[in-house]
Tab-separated table of C-alpha atoms and ligand atoms in Angstrom:
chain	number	residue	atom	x	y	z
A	539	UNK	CA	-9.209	6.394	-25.335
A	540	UNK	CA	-13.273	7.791	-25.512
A	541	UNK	CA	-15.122	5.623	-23.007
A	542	UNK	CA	-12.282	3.753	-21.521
A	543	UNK	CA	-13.443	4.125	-18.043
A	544	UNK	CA	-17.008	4.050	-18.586
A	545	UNK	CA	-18.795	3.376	-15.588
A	546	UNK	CA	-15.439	4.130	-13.331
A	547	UNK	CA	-15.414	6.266	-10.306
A	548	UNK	CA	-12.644	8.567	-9.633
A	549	UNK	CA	-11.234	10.476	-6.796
A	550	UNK	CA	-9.019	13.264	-7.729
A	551	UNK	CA	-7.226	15.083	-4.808
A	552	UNK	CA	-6.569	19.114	-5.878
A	553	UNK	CA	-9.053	19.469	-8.583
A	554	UNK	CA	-10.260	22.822	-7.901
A	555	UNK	CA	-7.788	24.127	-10.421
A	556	UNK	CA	-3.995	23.402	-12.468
A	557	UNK	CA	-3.363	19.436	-13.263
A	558	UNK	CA	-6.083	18.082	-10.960
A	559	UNK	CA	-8.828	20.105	-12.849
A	560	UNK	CA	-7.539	18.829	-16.100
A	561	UNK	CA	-7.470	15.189	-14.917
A	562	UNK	CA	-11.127	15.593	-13.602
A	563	UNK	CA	-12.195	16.476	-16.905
A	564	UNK	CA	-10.049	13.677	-18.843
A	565	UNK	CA	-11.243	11.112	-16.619
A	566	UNK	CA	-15.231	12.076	-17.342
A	567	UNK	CA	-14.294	12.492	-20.828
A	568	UNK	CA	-12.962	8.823	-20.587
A	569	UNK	CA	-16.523	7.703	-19.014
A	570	UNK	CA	-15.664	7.971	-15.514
A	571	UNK	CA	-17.768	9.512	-12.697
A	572	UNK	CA	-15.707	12.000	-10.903
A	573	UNK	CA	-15.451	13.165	-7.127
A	574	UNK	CA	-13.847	16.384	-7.085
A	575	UNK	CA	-11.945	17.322	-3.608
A	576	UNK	CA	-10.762	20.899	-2.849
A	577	UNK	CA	-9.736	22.883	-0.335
A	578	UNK	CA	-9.973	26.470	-0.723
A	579	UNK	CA	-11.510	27.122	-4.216
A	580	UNK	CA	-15.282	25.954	-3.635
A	581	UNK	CA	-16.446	27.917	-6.748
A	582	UNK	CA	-13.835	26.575	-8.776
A	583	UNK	CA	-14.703	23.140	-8.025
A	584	UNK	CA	-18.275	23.320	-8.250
A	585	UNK	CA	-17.516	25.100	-11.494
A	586	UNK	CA	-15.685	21.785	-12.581
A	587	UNK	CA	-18.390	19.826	-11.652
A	588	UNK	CA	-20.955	21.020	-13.756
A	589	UNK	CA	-18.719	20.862	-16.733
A	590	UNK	CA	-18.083	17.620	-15.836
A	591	UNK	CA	-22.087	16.973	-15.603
A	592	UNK	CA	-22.444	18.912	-18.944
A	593	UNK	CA	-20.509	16.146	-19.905
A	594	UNK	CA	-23.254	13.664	-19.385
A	595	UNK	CA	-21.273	12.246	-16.505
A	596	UNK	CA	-22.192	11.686	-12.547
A	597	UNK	CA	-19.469	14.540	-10.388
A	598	UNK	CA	-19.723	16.095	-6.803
A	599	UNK	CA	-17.401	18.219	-5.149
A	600	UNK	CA	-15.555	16.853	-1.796
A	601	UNK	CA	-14.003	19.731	0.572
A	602	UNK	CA	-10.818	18.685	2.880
A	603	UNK	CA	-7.537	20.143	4.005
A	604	UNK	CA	-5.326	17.729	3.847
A	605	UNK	CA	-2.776	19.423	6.704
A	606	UNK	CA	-5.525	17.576	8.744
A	607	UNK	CA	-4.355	13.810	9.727
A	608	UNK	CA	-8.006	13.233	9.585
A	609	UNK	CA	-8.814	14.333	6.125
A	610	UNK	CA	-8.702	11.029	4.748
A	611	UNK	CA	-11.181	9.503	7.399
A	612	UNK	CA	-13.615	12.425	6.809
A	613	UNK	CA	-13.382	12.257	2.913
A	614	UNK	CA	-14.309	8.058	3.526
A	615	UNK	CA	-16.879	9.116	5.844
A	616	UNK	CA	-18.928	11.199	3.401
A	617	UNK	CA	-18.119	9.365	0.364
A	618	UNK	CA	-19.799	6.493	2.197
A	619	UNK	CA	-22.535	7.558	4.336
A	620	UNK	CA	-24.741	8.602	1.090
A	621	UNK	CA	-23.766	5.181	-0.689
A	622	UNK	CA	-23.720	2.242	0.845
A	623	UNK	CA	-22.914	0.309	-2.616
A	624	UNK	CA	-19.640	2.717	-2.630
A	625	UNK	CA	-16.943	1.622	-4.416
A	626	UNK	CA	-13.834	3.895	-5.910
A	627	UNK	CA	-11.789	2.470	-9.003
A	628	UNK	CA	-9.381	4.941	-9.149
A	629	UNK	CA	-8.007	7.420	-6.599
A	630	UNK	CA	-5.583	10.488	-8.039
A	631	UNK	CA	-3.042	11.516	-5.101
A	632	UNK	CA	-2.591	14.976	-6.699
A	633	UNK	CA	-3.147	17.927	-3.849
A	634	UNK	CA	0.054	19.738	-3.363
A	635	UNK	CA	2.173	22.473	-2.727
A	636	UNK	CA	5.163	23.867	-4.012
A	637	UNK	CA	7.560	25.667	-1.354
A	638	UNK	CA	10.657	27.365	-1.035
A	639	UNK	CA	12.222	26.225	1.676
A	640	UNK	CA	15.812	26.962	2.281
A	641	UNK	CA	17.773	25.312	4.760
A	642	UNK	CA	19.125	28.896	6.353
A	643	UNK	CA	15.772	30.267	6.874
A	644	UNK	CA	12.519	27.992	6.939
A	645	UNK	CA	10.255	27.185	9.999
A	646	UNK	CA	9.486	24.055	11.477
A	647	UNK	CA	5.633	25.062	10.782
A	648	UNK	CA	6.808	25.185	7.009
A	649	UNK	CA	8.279	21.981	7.105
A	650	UNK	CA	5.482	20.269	8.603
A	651	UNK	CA	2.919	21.912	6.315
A	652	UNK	CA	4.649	20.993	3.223
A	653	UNK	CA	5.143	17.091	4.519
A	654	UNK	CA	1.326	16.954	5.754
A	655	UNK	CA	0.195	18.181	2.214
A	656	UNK	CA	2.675	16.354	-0.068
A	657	UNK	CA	3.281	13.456	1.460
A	658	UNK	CA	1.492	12.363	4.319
A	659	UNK	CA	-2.141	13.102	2.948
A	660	UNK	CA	-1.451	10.630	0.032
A	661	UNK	CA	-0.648	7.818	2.619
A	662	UNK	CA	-3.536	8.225	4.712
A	663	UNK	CA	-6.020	9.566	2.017
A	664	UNK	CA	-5.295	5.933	0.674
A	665	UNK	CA	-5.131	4.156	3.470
A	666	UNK	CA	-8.581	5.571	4.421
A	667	UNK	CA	-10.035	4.888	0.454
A	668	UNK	CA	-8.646	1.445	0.361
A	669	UNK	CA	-11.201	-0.760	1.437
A	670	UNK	CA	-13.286	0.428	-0.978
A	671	UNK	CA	-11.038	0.008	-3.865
A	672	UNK	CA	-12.005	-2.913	-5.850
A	673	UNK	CA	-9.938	-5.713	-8.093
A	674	UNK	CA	-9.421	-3.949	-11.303
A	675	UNK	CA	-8.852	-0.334	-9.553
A	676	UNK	CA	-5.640	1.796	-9.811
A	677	UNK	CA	-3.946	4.651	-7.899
A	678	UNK	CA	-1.816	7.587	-9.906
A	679	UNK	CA	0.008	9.532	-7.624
A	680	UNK	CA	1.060	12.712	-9.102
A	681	UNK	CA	4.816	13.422	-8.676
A	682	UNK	CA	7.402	15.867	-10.219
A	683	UNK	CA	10.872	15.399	-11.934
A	684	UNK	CA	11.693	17.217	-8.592
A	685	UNK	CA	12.043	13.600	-7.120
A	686	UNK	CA	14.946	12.704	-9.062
A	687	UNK	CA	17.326	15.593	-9.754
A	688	UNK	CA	18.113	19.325	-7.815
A	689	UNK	CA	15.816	22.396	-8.600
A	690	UNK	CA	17.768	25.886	-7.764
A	691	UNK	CA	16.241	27.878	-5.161
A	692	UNK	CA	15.605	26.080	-2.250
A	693	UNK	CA	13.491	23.470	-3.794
A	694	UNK	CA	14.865	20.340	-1.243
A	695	UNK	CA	11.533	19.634	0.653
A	696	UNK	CA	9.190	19.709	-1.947
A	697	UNK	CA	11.663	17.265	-4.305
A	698	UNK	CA	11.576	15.084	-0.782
A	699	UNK	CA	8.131	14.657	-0.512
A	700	UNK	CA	7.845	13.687	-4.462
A	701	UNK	CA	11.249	11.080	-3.711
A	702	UNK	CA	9.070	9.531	-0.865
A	703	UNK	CA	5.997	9.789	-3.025
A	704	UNK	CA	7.539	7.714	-5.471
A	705	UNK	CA	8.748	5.032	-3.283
A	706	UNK	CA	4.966	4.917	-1.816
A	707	UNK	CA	4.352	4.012	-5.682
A	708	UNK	CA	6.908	1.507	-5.843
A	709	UNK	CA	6.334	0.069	-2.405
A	710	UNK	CA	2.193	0.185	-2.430
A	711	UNK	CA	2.509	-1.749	-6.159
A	712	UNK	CA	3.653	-4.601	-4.436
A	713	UNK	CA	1.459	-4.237	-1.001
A	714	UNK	CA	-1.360	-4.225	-3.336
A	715	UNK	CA	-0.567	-6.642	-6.582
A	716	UNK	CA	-2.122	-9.754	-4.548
A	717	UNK	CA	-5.581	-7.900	-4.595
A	718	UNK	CA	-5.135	-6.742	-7.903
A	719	UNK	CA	-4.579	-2.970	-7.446
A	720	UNK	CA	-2.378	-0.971	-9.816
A	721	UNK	CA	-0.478	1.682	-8.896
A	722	UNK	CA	1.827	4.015	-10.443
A	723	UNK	CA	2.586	7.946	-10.820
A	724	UNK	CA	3.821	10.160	-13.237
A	725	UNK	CA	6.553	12.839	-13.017
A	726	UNK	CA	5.501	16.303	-15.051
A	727	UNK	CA	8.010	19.008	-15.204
A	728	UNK	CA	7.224	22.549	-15.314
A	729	UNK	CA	3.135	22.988	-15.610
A	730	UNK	CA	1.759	26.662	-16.184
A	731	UNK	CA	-0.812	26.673	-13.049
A	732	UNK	CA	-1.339	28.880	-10.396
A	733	UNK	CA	1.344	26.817	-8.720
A	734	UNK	CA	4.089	28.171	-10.881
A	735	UNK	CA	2.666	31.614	-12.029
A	736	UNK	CA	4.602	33.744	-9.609
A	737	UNK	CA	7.326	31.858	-10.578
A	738	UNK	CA	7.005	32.580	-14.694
A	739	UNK	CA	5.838	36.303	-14.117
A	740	UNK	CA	9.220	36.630	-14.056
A	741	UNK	CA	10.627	36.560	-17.525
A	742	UNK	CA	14.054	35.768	-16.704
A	743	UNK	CA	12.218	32.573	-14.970
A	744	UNK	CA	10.158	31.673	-17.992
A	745	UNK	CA	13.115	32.402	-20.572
A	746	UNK	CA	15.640	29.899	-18.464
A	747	UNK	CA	12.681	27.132	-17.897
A	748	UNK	CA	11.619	27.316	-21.516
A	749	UNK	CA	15.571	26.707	-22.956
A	750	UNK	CA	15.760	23.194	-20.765
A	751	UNK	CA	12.517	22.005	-22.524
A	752	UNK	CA	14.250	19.977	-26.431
A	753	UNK	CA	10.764	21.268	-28.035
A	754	UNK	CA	11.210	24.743	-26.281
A	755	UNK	CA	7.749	24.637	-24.953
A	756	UNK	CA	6.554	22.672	-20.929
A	757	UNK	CA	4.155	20.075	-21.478
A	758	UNK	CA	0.531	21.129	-20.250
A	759	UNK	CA	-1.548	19.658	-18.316
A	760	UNK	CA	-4.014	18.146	-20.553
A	761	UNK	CA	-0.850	16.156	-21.986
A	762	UNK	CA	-0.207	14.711	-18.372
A	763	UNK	CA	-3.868	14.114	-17.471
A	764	UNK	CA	-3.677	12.059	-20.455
A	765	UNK	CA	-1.127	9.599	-19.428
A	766	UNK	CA	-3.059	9.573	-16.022
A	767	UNK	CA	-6.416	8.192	-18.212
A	768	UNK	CA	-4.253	6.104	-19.487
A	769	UNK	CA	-3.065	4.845	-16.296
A	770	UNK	CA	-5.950	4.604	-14.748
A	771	UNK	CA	-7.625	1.940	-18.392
A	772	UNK	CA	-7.425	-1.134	-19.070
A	773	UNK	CA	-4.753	-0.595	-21.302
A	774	UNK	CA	-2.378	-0.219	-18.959
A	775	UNK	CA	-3.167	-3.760	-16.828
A	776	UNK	CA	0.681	-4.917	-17.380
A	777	UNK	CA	1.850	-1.220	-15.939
A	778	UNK	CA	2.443	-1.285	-11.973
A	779	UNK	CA	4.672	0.355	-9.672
A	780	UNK	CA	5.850	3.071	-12.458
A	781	UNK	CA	6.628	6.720	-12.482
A	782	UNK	CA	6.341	8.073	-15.937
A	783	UNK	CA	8.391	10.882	-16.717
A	784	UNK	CA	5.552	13.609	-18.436
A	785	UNK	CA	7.960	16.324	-18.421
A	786	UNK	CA	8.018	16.944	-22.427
A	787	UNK	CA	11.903	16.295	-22.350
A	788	UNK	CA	12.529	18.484	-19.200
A	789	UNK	CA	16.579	18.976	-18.914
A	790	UNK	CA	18.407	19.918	-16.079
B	101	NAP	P1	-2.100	24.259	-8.004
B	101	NAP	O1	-2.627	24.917	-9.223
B	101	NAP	O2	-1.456	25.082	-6.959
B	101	NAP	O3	-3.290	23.385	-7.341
B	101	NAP	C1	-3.035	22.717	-6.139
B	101	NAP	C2	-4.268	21.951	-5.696
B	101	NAP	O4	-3.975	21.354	-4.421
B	101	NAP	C3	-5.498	22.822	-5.524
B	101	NAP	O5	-6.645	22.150	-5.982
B	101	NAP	C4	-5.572	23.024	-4.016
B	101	NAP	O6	-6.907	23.152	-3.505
B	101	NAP	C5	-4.977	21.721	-3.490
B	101	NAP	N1	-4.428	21.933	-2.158
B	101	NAP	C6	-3.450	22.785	-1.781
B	101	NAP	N2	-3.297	22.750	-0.442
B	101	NAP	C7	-4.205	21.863	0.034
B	101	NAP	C8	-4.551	21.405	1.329
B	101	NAP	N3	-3.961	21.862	2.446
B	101	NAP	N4	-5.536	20.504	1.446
B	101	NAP	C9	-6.181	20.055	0.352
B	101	NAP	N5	-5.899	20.433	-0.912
B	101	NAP	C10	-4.927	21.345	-1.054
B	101	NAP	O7	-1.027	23.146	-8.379
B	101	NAP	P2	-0.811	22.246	-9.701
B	101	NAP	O8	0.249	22.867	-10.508
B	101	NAP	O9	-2.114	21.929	-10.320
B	101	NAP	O10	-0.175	20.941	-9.032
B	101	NAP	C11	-0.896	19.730	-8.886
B	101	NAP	C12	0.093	18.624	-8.556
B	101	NAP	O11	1.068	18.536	-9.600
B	101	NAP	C13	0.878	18.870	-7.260
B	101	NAP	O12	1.064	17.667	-6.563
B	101	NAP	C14	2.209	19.383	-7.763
B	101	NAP	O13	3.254	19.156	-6.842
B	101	NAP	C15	2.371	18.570	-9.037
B	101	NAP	N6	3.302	19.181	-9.991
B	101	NAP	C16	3.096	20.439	-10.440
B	101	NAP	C17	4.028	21.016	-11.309
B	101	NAP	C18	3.886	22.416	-11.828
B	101	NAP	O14	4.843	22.931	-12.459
B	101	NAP	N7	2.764	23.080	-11.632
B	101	NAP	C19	5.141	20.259	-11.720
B	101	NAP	C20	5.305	18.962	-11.242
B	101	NAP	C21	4.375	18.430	-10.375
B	101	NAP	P3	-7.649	24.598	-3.421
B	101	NAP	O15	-7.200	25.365	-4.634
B	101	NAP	O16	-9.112	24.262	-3.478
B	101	NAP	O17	-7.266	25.229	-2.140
């Protein structure tokens, strides 16, 4: 897979830290030049980047919230002002965040938050990226098994906005086949990021997670970022409008 995306550039939503990190570095170990957005975590991401450059590869580091309707406008804006030759061949919806929200108690202000950040940042992140996205590029939006069956704990929002996630990947596969745009997502399980680390600091947690996995062990994210490279290469030109299911066996 070593060079498969040479000369590629890649946008990777959420790569201050967990999965999106990981897929930063996978895609610049696969050639590709890498645009790192964050939020929050500025050291983190301009951490990543100069691994990234110690790589031998091009990377800069993009700051947005993406609560803000006009994230993806501002991220197009400064991706193009600097380079009027810009062009993007592969955008990573990954940002996200991973609520409890139970019906009984959660604020509209929750519910809003977690839709702005899950959901509606991917559609207008790509809307806004889309011009420049060539013949030839892809989109991997990142997903969860959460779309497709219950989590315990008041889990129904988040698996919402990773349902409508992957019917954006179903839906913009055929919006964008006639100009030659691929786009598909995969599904991970249970990752061991900061996203889930309160969650496994609880044994009991950890223990229970651990027995639904057939190999007794989640998969990490260096195994998903993989499938994302691969996504994202020419190997996968017959793969469109697909949500791969990286959850290392992940049982219910
Ligand atoms: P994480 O460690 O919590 O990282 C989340 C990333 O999203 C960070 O880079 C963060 O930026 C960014 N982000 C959060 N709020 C944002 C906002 N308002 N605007 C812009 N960026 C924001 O999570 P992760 O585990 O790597 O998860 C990455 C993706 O994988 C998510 O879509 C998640 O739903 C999905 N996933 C995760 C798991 C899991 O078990 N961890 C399982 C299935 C799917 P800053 O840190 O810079 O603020």
């Amino acid at each position: 897979m070593n060079a498969m995306l040479e000369g590629k550039r890649a946008l990777v939503t959420g790569a201050s830290r967990g999965l999106g990190r990981a897929i930063a570095l996978a895609l610049a170990r696969a050639g590709a030049q890498v645009v790192a957005h964050y939020y929050r975590h500025a050291t983190e991401a301009q951490a990543l980047c100069r691994e990234i450059q110690a790589l031998g590869r091009e990377a800069e580091c993009m700051a947005a919230d993406l609560a803000d309707a006009r994230a993806g406008e501002k991220l197009a804006e400064q991706l193009t002002a600097r380079d009027p030759e810009f062009r993007l061949d592969l955008l990573v919806n990954n940002a996200g965040l991973w609520r409890t929200t139970p019906l009984g108690t959660t604020e509209i202000s929750a519910v809003d938050e977690l839709l702005a950040v899950n959901l509606r940042s991917a559609f207008l992140v790509t809307q806004a990226l889309l011009q420049w996205i060539p013949a030839g590029g892809a989109i991997v939006n990142i997903s969860s098994v959460a779309a497709r069956q219950g989590v315990a704990g008041g889990r129904s929002l988040y698996g919402a906005t990773k349902a409508a996630l992957d019917a954006f990947t179903r839906n913009w596969a055929l919006e964008l086949a006639p100009r030659g745009i691929r786009v598909n997502a995969v599904a991970p399980g249970y990752l061991r990021t900061e996203m889930t680390a309160a969650h496994f600091s609880n044994p009991a947690m950890l223990e229970r997670a651990l027995a639904r996995h057939p190999f007794g062990r989640m998969a990490t994210p260096e195994e998903v970022a993989a499938v994302v490279v691969f996504l994202a290469s020419p190997a996968a030109a017959a793969i469109t409008g697909q949500i791969i299911n990286t959850s290392a066996g992940f049982i219910i």
